[in-house]
Amino acid sequence: MAAPRRDTRGIVDPSGLLTRVRFRRHEPAEPLRRYVEWYWLIDWDLPAPYASHVVPHPSVNLTFQWEEDEGPPYGEVTGVALGLYTRKLTGRGRVCGVKFRPGAFRPYAPEVPVSHWTGQVLAAHDVFPQLTQDTARSVVTPPDDRARVAALDTFMLSLDPAPDPQADLARDLVERIRADRAVRRVGDFAHAEGLSVRALQRLFSAYVGVSPKWVILRYRIHEALEQASSRDDIDWAALAADLGYADQAHLVRDFTTTVGATPTAYAQATRQPRMAVPLREAGTTTTAGDDLALTATVERYHRDQCGQCHEQTDYGFTHVCSCLEEWTLRADHGGVQG
């Protein structure tokens, strides 16, 4: 199995997130790698609330969370999220997550298809009865990554799922879709893999949680996001054709529906000049995301104000200011929306 990727694929405005949190990825123990893509760890200490946004992968996640001002650590299972996933971060906290490989979660909960969990967020104990508050505490309270990863390995290895060849097949098929831009049509892909379209759809419902068409479209959006945040002069018509869209308008429609901003507005926002700033926590360096080797930055975008407390924010997508009013800047820089 490949090591954790170092890209930020799926994260909306990655530099905005990495300015405010420490984000790392770690490999799980070798026996787990057929099921688990990586562990992801986030720590934050924020002077003001911040809303992060992710265009989710077709993956189930198990997370252990601790918001220090809110209560004791706890665990959650998040099924594949169909739309934009938003998480508000406040105060001081941390998350230790297990990202299952697409198609590989079913052996851990074989009683129901993975589509049963799609769009749901559940207490982890509801899916893993053996998981207790002590389990969550053992994962998120250690101060160093090595101890947290060891605790994750201990819990995950204790589950010991039975091998399932169908899960291996589903995992491999999703990986082929992700890696090969030439996969554009479900019918052609099914034929190439020696399956009927209906058989492929049933497999994805049972083991991935979403349809093959949804997976193809989602990875297209991930690629468009990555291009928009890493390249200056993008030929959107050429990119649309490269990703298999009939025309640029279809790419713009899917991107805007998923992300909440047009591709050009998003690219403009994420490619503006930046400056390095320290994180709030004493002794923290300006490097955010150890495994990604990205420097903490603050964006100098268009600015606007909250209508209630007049707090300003950089151009973004959703902002939660100190008065706890939530508002969104329009993609055309034209002001705020409730």
mmCIF file of C-alpha atoms in Angstrom:
data_model
loop_
_atom_site.group_PDB
_atom_site.id
_atom_site.type_symbol
_atom_site.label_atom_id
_atom_site.label_comp_id
_atom_site.label_asym_id
_atom_site.label_seq_id
_atom_site.Cartn_x
_atom_site.Cartn_y
_atom_site.Cartn_z
ATOM 1 C CA MET A 1 0.000 0.000 0.000
ATOM 2 C CA ALA A 2 1.172 3.542 -0.758
ATOM 3 C CA ALA A 3 2.312 5.897 2.005
ATOM 4 C CA PRO A 4 0.011 8.795 2.948
ATOM 5 C CA ARG A 5 -0.213 11.375 0.176
ATOM 6 C CA ARG A 6 1.251 14.789 0.918
ATOM 7 C CA ASP A 7 -1.322 16.797 -1.022
ATOM 8 C CA THR A 8 -4.298 18.701 0.390
ATOM 9 C CA ARG A 9 -6.815 17.276 -2.056
ATOM 10 C CA GLY A 10 -10.373 17.879 -0.876
ATOM 11 C CA ILE A 11 -9.552 20.672 1.596
ATOM 12 C CA VAL A 12 -11.207 23.947 0.636
ATOM 13 C CA ASP A 13 -8.715 26.809 1.059
ATOM 14 C CA PRO A 14 -5.979 24.620 2.563
ATOM 15 C CA SER A 15 -3.707 27.523 3.471
ATOM 16 C CA GLY A 16 -6.518 29.095 5.494
ATOM 17 C CA LEU A 17 -6.922 25.892 7.492
ATOM 18 C CA LEU A 18 -3.189 25.261 7.901
ATOM 19 C CA THR A 19 -2.703 28.785 9.179
ATOM 20 C CA ARG A 20 -4.858 27.929 12.156
ATOM 21 C CA VAL A 21 -4.163 24.260 12.924
ATOM 22 C CA ARG A 22 -1.343 21.721 13.061
ATOM 23 C CA PHE A 23 -2.265 19.006 10.576
ATOM 24 C CA ARG A 24 -0.350 15.735 10.196
ATOM 25 C CA ARG A 25 -0.808 12.327 8.585
ATOM 26 C CA HIS A 26 0.709 9.070 9.802
ATOM 27 C CA GLU A 27 0.737 5.511 8.489
ATOM 28 C CA PRO A 28 -1.098 2.862 10.511
ATOM 29 C CA ALA A 29 0.480 -0.440 11.547
ATOM 30 C CA GLU A 30 1.250 -2.649 8.553
ATOM 31 C CA PRO A 31 -1.628 -5.174 9.097
ATOM 32 C CA LEU A 32 -4.117 -2.291 8.974
ATOM 33 C CA ARG A 33 -2.991 -0.762 5.698
ATOM 34 C CA ARG A 34 -5.332 -2.806 3.503
ATOM 35 C CA TYR A 35 -8.197 -1.109 5.373
ATOM 36 C CA VAL A 36 -6.871 2.239 6.644
ATOM 37 C CA GLU A 37 -5.432 4.855 4.277
ATOM 38 C CA TRP A 38 -3.900 6.997 7.014
ATOM 39 C CA TYR A 39 -4.329 8.497 10.443
ATOM 40 C CA TRP A 40 -4.844 12.258 10.467
ATOM 41 C CA LEU A 41 -4.173 14.471 13.467
ATOM 42 C CA ILE A 42 -5.245 18.071 14.020
ATOM 43 C CA ASP A 43 -4.497 20.341 16.991
ATOM 44 C CA TRP A 44 -5.722 23.910 17.348
ATOM 45 C CA ASP A 45 -5.640 26.798 19.799
ATOM 46 C CA LEU A 46 -7.740 29.602 18.350
ATOM 47 C CA PRO A 47 -8.380 33.122 19.621
ATOM 48 C CA ALA A 48 -11.568 33.252 17.512
ATOM 49 C CA PRO A 49 -13.873 30.601 16.001
ATOM 50 C CA TYR A 50 -13.033 29.280 12.547
ATOM 51 C CA ALA A 51 -15.090 27.197 10.109
ATOM 52 C CA SER A 52 -13.160 24.651 8.031
ATOM 53 C CA HIS A 53 -14.567 23.144 4.854
ATOM 54 C CA VAL A 54 -13.796 19.847 3.128
ATOM 55 C CA VAL A 55 -15.072 18.277 -0.084
ATOM 56 C CA PRO A 56 -15.079 14.754 1.350
ATOM 57 C CA HIS A 57 -13.447 11.690 -0.139
ATOM 58 C CA PRO A 58 -15.632 8.570 -0.586
ATOM 59 C CA SER A 59 -14.366 7.345 2.789
ATOM 60 C CA VAL A 60 -15.727 6.532 6.222
ATOM 61 C CA ASN A 61 -13.856 8.207 9.093
ATOM 62 C CA LEU A 62 -13.538 7.252 12.748
ATOM 63 C CA THR A 63 -12.521 10.243 14.858
ATOM 64 C CA PHE A 64 -11.497 10.737 18.463
ATOM 65 C CA GLN A 65 -12.103 14.326 19.509
ATOM 66 C CA TRP A 66 -11.387 16.556 22.458
ATOM 67 C CA GLU A 67 -12.605 20.133 22.645
ATOM 68 C CA GLU A 68 -11.006 21.033 25.941
ATOM 69 C CA ASP A 69 -13.545 23.713 26.942
ATOM 70 C CA GLU A 70 -16.549 21.538 26.043
ATOM 71 C CA GLY A 71 -16.092 18.279 27.943
ATOM 72 C CA PRO A 72 -14.311 14.918 27.927
ATOM 73 C CA PRO A 73 -12.948 13.187 24.802
ATOM 74 C CA TYR A 74 -15.396 11.261 22.632
ATOM 75 C CA GLY A 75 -15.509 9.235 19.423
ATOM 76 C CA GLU A 76 -17.582 9.588 16.239
ATOM 77 C CA VAL A 77 -18.061 7.655 13.018
ATOM 78 C CA THR A 78 -18.754 9.776 9.939
ATOM 79 C CA GLY A 79 -20.135 8.099 6.844
ATOM 80 C CA VAL A 80 -19.387 9.410 3.368
ATOM 81 C CA ALA A 81 -20.626 13.012 3.297
ATOM 82 C CA LEU A 82 -22.443 13.827 0.081
ATOM 83 C CA GLY A 83 -22.019 17.600 0.210
ATOM 84 C CA LEU A 84 -19.530 20.103 1.548
ATOM 85 C CA TYR A 85 -18.507 19.146 5.088
ATOM 86 C CA THR A 86 -18.137 22.072 7.491
ATOM 87 C CA ARG A 87 -16.638 21.903 10.962
ATOM 88 C CA LYS A 88 -16.483 24.860 13.356
ATOM 89 C CA LEU A 89 -13.347 24.957 15.475
ATOM 90 C CA THR A 90 -13.329 26.970 18.672
ATOM 91 C CA GLY A 91 -10.977 27.397 21.603
ATOM 92 C CA ARG A 92 -8.422 24.668 22.109
ATOM 93 C CA GLY A 93 -8.797 21.089 20.926
ATOM 94 C CA ARG A 94 -7.564 18.166 18.892
ATOM 95 C CA VAL A 95 -8.845 15.394 16.636
ATOM 96 C CA CYS A 96 -7.211 12.040 15.890
ATOM 97 C CA GLY A 97 -8.862 10.482 12.864
ATOM 98 C CA VAL A 98 -8.824 7.131 11.084
ATOM 99 C CA LYS A 99 -9.493 7.498 7.366
ATOM 100 C CA PHE A 100 -10.633 4.152 5.999
ATOM 101 C CA ARG A 101 -9.766 3.358 2.423
ATOM 102 C CA PRO A 102 -12.807 3.766 0.151
ATOM 103 C CA GLY A 103 -14.456 0.359 -0.017
ATOM 104 C CA ALA A 104 -12.590 -1.036 2.996
ATOM 105 C CA PHE A 105 -14.850 -0.122 5.931
ATOM 106 C CA ARG A 106 -17.425 -2.912 5.442
ATOM 107 C CA PRO A 107 -15.348 -5.668 7.166
ATOM 108 C CA TYR A 108 -15.543 -3.618 10.401
ATOM 109 C CA ALA A 109 -19.355 -3.456 10.269
ATOM 110 C CA PRO A 110 -20.394 -6.353 8.016
ATOM 111 C CA GLU A 111 -24.043 -6.467 9.116
ATOM 112 C CA VAL A 112 -25.154 -3.553 6.929
ATOM 113 C CA PRO A 113 -24.048 -2.029 3.605
ATOM 114 C CA VAL A 114 -21.767 0.997 3.818
ATOM 115 C CA SER A 115 -24.539 3.058 2.194
ATOM 116 C CA HIS A 116 -26.346 2.680 5.541
ATOM 117 C CA TRP A 117 -23.804 5.088 7.065
ATOM 118 C CA THR A 118 -23.736 7.564 4.156
ATOM 119 C CA GLY A 119 -24.517 11.096 5.296
ATOM 120 C CA GLN A 120 -24.591 10.071 8.969
ATOM 121 C CA VAL A 121 -22.527 11.120 11.978
ATOM 122 C CA LEU A 122 -22.880 8.672 14.872
ATOM 123 C CA ALA A 123 -21.410 8.111 18.296
ATOM 124 C CA ALA A 124 -18.528 5.710 17.745
ATOM 125 C CA HIS A 125 -19.909 3.349 20.398
ATOM 126 C CA ASP A 126 -22.980 2.797 18.200
ATOM 127 C CA VAL A 127 -20.752 1.264 15.516
ATOM 128 C CA PHE A 128 -17.954 -0.134 17.690
ATOM 129 C CA PRO A 129 -19.533 -1.281 20.996
ATOM 130 C CA GLN A 130 -16.107 -2.083 22.431
ATOM 131 C CA LEU A 131 -15.071 1.578 22.175
ATOM 132 C CA THR A 132 -15.361 3.460 25.478
ATOM 133 C CA GLN A 133 -14.620 6.944 26.742
ATOM 134 C CA ASP A 134 -11.358 5.526 28.076
ATOM 135 C CA THR A 135 -10.474 4.543 24.501
ATOM 136 C CA ALA A 136 -11.041 8.091 23.298
ATOM 137 C CA ARG A 137 -9.040 9.480 26.218
ATOM 138 C CA SER A 138 -6.111 7.145 25.525
ATOM 139 C CA VAL A 139 -5.965 8.377 21.913
ATOM 140 C CA VAL A 140 -6.308 12.152 22.217
ATOM 141 C CA THR A 141 -4.729 13.047 25.551
ATOM 142 C CA PRO A 142 -1.063 12.072 24.915
ATOM 143 C CA PRO A 143 1.010 15.155 24.095
ATOM 144 C CA ASP A 144 3.053 13.588 21.268
ATOM 145 C CA ASP A 145 2.083 12.028 17.948
ATOM 146 C CA ARG A 146 3.933 8.758 18.528
ATOM 147 C CA ALA A 147 1.805 7.928 21.561
ATOM 148 C CA ARG A 148 -1.422 8.886 19.796
ATOM 149 C CA VAL A 149 -0.582 6.739 16.778
ATOM 150 C CA ALA A 150 0.317 3.825 19.056
ATOM 151 C CA ALA A 151 -3.047 4.155 20.817
ATOM 152 C CA LEU A 152 -4.853 4.207 17.470
ATOM 153 C CA ASP A 153 -2.953 1.116 16.349
ATOM 154 C CA THR A 154 -3.800 -0.690 19.598
ATOM 155 C CA PHE A 155 -7.516 -0.064 19.206
ATOM 156 C CA MET A 156 -7.684 -0.773 15.477
ATOM 157 C CA LEU A 157 -5.665 -3.994 15.747
ATOM 158 C CA SER A 158 -7.995 -5.223 18.498
ATOM 159 C CA LEU A 159 -10.931 -5.177 16.059
ATOM 160 C CA ASP A 160 -9.364 -7.822 13.758
ATOM 161 C CA PRO A 161 -11.965 -7.912 10.933
ATOM 162 C CA ALA A 162 -12.424 -11.003 8.809
ATOM 163 C CA PRO A 163 -10.935 -10.732 5.294
ATOM 164 C CA ASP A 164 -13.505 -9.898 2.621
ATOM 165 C CA PRO A 165 -12.468 -10.271 -1.046
ATOM 166 C CA GLN A 166 -15.345 -8.003 -2.117
ATOM 167 C CA ALA A 167 -13.969 -5.215 0.060
ATOM 168 C CA ASP A 168 -10.562 -5.666 -1.576
ATOM 169 C CA LEU A 169 -12.201 -5.478 -5.006
ATOM 170 C CA ALA A 170 -14.186 -2.340 -4.151
ATOM 171 C CA ARG A 171 -11.083 -0.684 -2.694
ATOM 172 C CA ASP A 172 -9.042 -1.423 -5.817
ATOM 173 C CA LEU A 173 -11.772 -0.194 -8.166
ATOM 174 C CA VAL A 174 -12.083 3.131 -6.350
ATOM 175 C CA GLU A 175 -8.318 3.558 -6.436
ATOM 176 C CA ARG A 176 -8.337 3.010 -10.201
ATOM 177 C CA ILE A 177 -10.964 5.712 -10.609
ATOM 178 C CA ARG A 178 -8.939 8.096 -8.440
ATOM 179 C CA ALA A 179 -5.658 7.469 -10.254
ATOM 180 C CA ASP A 180 -6.873 7.290 -13.866
ATOM 181 C CA ARG A 181 -8.442 10.404 -15.379
ATOM 182 C CA ALA A 182 -9.446 8.352 -18.400
ATOM 183 C CA VAL A 183 -12.198 6.728 -16.302
ATOM 184 C CA ARG A 184 -15.156 8.923 -17.219
ATOM 185 C CA ARG A 185 -18.147 6.687 -17.906
ATOM 186 C CA VAL A 186 -19.571 4.060 -15.583
ATOM 187 C CA GLY A 187 -20.522 1.749 -18.438
ATOM 188 C CA ASP A 188 -17.065 1.794 -19.986
ATOM 189 C CA PHE A 189 -15.409 1.267 -16.596
ATOM 190 C CA ALA A 190 -17.679 -1.648 -15.692
ATOM 191 C CA HIS A 191 -17.003 -3.325 -19.054
ATOM 192 C CA ALA A 192 -13.232 -2.856 -18.646
ATOM 193 C CA GLU A 193 -13.404 -4.509 -15.223
ATOM 194 C CA GLY A 194 -15.504 -7.438 -16.460
ATOM 195 C CA LEU A 195 -18.642 -6.390 -14.562
ATOM 196 C CA SER A 196 -22.127 -5.386 -15.553
ATOM 197 C CA VAL A 197 -23.151 -1.831 -14.670
ATOM 198 C CA ARG A 198 -25.692 -3.192 -12.203
ATOM 199 C CA ALA A 199 -23.119 -5.428 -10.508
ATOM 200 C CA LEU A 200 -20.735 -2.467 -10.173
ATOM 201 C CA GLN A 201 -23.488 -0.313 -8.704
ATOM 202 C CA ARG A 202 -24.451 -3.002 -6.171
ATOM 203 C CA LEU A 203 -20.806 -3.439 -5.151
ATOM 204 C CA PHE A 204 -20.350 0.302 -4.593
ATOM 205 C CA SER A 205 -23.564 0.596 -2.600
ATOM 206 C CA ALA A 206 -22.568 -2.288 -0.339
ATOM 207 C CA TYR A 207 -18.881 -1.420 0.116
ATOM 208 C CA VAL A 208 -18.264 2.229 -0.804
ATOM 209 C CA GLY A 209 -21.526 3.862 0.228
ATOM 210 C CA VAL A 210 -22.022 5.918 -2.938
ATOM 211 C CA SER A 211 -22.420 5.167 -6.635
ATOM 212 C CA PRO A 212 -19.557 4.788 -9.116
ATOM 213 C CA LYS A 213 -20.784 7.909 -10.936
ATOM 214 C CA TRP A 214 -20.615 9.887 -7.677
ATOM 215 C CA VAL A 215 -17.018 8.732 -7.115
ATOM 216 C CA ILE A 216 -15.977 9.738 -10.646
ATOM 217 C CA LEU A 217 -17.535 13.190 -10.231
ATOM 218 C CA ARG A 218 -16.066 13.704 -6.766
ATOM 219 C CA TYR A 219 -12.514 12.985 -7.889
ATOM 220 C CA ARG A 220 -13.018 15.418 -10.778
ATOM 221 C CA ILE A 221 -13.867 18.166 -8.279
ATOM 222 C CA HIS A 222 -10.878 17.234 -6.129
ATOM 223 C CA GLU A 223 -8.594 17.619 -9.144
ATOM 224 C CA ALA A 224 -10.158 20.967 -10.045
ATOM 225 C CA LEU A 225 -9.689 22.194 -6.457
ATOM 226 C CA GLU A 226 -6.060 21.105 -6.461
ATOM 227 C CA GLN A 227 -5.385 22.833 -9.769
ATOM 228 C CA ALA A 228 -7.164 26.014 -8.661
ATOM 229 C CA SER A 229 -5.093 26.332 -5.493
ATOM 230 C CA SER A 230 -1.711 25.407 -7.000
ATOM 231 C CA ARG A 231 -1.569 26.977 -10.467
ATOM 232 C CA ASP A 232 -1.684 30.611 -11.583
ATOM 233 C CA ASP A 233 -2.933 30.562 -15.167
ATOM 234 C CA ILE A 234 -5.527 27.839 -15.592
ATOM 235 C CA ASP A 235 -7.208 27.148 -18.909
ATOM 236 C CA TRP A 236 -10.562 26.113 -17.463
ATOM 237 C CA ALA A 237 -11.917 24.916 -20.797
ATOM 238 C CA ALA A 238 -8.886 22.656 -21.268
ATOM 239 C CA LEU A 239 -9.123 21.396 -17.686
ATOM 240 C CA ALA A 240 -12.826 20.647 -18.168
ATOM 241 C CA ALA A 241 -12.015 18.579 -21.240
ATOM 242 C CA ASP A 242 -9.132 16.854 -19.449
ATOM 243 C CA LEU A 243 -11.456 15.874 -16.589
ATOM 244 C CA GLY A 244 -14.047 14.479 -18.999
ATOM 245 C CA TYR A 245 -16.634 17.253 -18.877
ATOM 246 C CA ALA A 246 -18.652 17.985 -21.990
ATOM 247 C CA ASP A 247 -17.754 21.669 -21.680
ATOM 248 C CA GLN A 248 -16.502 24.302 -19.255
ATOM 249 C CA ALA A 249 -20.017 25.200 -18.137
ATOM 250 C CA HIS A 250 -20.560 21.716 -16.676
ATOM 251 C CA LEU A 251 -17.327 21.959 -14.668
ATOM 252 C CA VAL A 252 -18.301 25.418 -13.381
ATOM 253 C CA ARG A 253 -21.735 24.147 -12.369
ATOM 254 C CA ASP A 254 -20.423 21.110 -10.460
ATOM 255 C CA PHE A 255 -17.606 23.096 -8.820
ATOM 256 C CA THR A 256 -19.880 25.940 -7.712
ATOM 257 C CA THR A 257 -22.569 23.583 -6.427
ATOM 258 C CA THR A 258 -20.031 21.615 -4.383
ATOM 259 C CA VAL A 259 -17.695 24.342 -3.132
ATOM 260 C CA GLY A 260 -19.962 27.398 -2.977
ATOM 261 C CA ALA A 261 -17.795 29.586 -5.226
ATOM 262 C CA THR A 262 -17.010 29.613 -8.933
ATOM 263 C CA PRO A 263 -13.651 28.133 -9.973
ATOM 264 C CA THR A 264 -12.217 31.538 -10.938
ATOM 265 C CA ALA A 265 -13.323 33.197 -7.693
ATOM 266 C CA TYR A 266 -11.886 30.320 -5.655
ATOM 267 C CA ALA A 267 -8.598 30.396 -7.580
ATOM 268 C CA GLN A 268 -8.307 34.159 -7.141
ATOM 269 C CA ALA A 269 -8.880 33.877 -3.393
ATOM 270 C CA THR A 270 -6.378 31.080 -2.811
ATOM 271 C CA ARG A 271 -3.617 32.515 -5.021
ATOM 272 C CA GLN A 272 -3.364 35.992 -3.464
ATOM 273 C CA PRO A 273 -0.081 37.100 -1.775
ATOM 274 C CA ARG A 274 0.409 35.653 1.689
ATOM 275 C CA MET A 275 2.529 36.390 4.747
ATOM 276 C CA ALA A 276 3.762 34.052 7.450
ATOM 277 C CA VAL A 277 2.388 34.505 10.982
ATOM 278 C CA PRO A 278 2.945 32.613 14.251
ATOM 279 C CA LEU A 279 0.255 30.442 15.760
ATOM 280 C CA ARG A 280 -1.192 31.564 19.077
ATOM 281 C CA GLU A 281 0.100 28.771 21.285
ATOM 282 C CA ALA A 282 3.321 29.699 23.050
ATOM 283 C CA GLY A 283 6.327 27.902 21.601
ATOM 284 C CA THR A 284 4.556 26.904 18.363
ATOM 285 C CA THR A 285 6.518 27.598 15.213
ATOM 286 C CA THR A 286 5.084 29.067 12.042
ATOM 287 C CA THR A 287 5.117 25.697 10.311
ATOM 288 C CA ALA A 288 1.632 24.205 10.174
ATOM 289 C CA GLY A 289 1.113 20.629 9.037
ATOM 290 C CA ASP A 290 4.369 18.818 9.719
ATOM 291 C CA ASP A 291 3.861 16.076 7.136
ATOM 292 C CA LEU A 292 2.735 18.537 4.473
ATOM 293 C CA ALA A 293 5.683 20.890 5.058
ATOM 294 C CA LEU A 294 3.475 23.913 4.521
ATOM 295 C CA THR A 295 4.155 27.288 6.091
ATOM 296 C CA ALA A 296 1.441 28.957 8.136
ATOM 297 C CA THR A 297 0.053 31.907 6.215
ATOM 298 C CA VAL A 298 -2.601 34.533 6.506
ATOM 299 C CA GLU A 299 -4.464 35.474 3.347
ATOM 300 C CA ARG A 300 -4.665 39.074 2.162
ATOM 301 C CA TYR A 301 -7.969 38.805 0.354
ATOM 302 C CA HIS A 302 -10.924 41.117 -0.079
ATOM 303 C CA ARG A 303 -12.206 42.102 3.383
ATOM 304 C CA ASP A 304 -15.736 42.637 4.646
ATOM 305 C CA GLN A 305 -17.553 43.120 7.946
ATOM 306 C CA CYS A 306 -20.131 41.296 10.049
ATOM 307 C CA GLY A 307 -23.352 43.287 10.135
ATOM 308 C CA GLN A 308 -23.746 42.788 13.880
ATOM 309 C CA CYS A 309 -20.343 43.359 15.475
ATOM 310 C CA HIS A 310 -18.498 44.798 12.432
ATOM 311 C CA GLU A 311 -15.640 42.319 12.805
ATOM 312 C CA GLN A 312 -13.643 42.064 9.594
ATOM 313 C CA THR A 313 -12.539 38.881 7.893
ATOM 314 C CA ASP A 314 -10.432 37.951 4.903
ATOM 315 C CA TYR A 315 -12.304 36.826 1.817
ATOM 316 C CA GLY A 316 -13.449 33.293 2.413
ATOM 317 C CA PHE A 317 -16.486 31.053 2.331
ATOM 318 C CA THR A 318 -18.004 30.973 5.801
ATOM 319 C CA HIS A 319 -16.843 33.005 8.782
ATOM 320 C CA VAL A 320 -17.925 32.667 12.419
ATOM 321 C CA CYS A 321 -16.950 35.816 14.269
ATOM 322 C CA SER A 322 -16.737 36.587 17.972
ATOM 323 C CA CYS A 323 -20.402 37.469 18.262
ATOM 324 C CA LEU A 324 -21.104 33.929 16.944
ATOM 325 C CA GLU A 325 -22.924 35.283 13.901
ATOM 326 C CA GLU A 326 -22.217 33.161 10.820
ATOM 327 C CA TRP A 327 -22.061 34.757 7.407
ATOM 328 C CA THR A 328 -20.696 34.038 3.948
ATOM 329 C CA LEU A 329 -18.953 36.311 1.454
ATOM 330 C CA ARG A 330 -20.221 36.132 -2.099
ATOM 331 C CA ALA A 331 -17.855 34.744 -4.671
ATOM 332 C CA ASP A 332 -17.945 38.025 -6.618
ATOM 333 C CA HIS A 333 -16.620 39.982 -3.584
ATOM 334 C CA GLY A 334 -19.928 41.793 -3.446
ATOM 335 C CA GLY A 335 -20.508 41.653 0.305
ATOM 336 C CA VAL A 336 -22.003 39.336 2.865
ATOM 337 C CA GLN A 337 -24.931 36.976 2.885
ATOM 338 C CA GLY A 338 -26.761 35.775 5.962
#
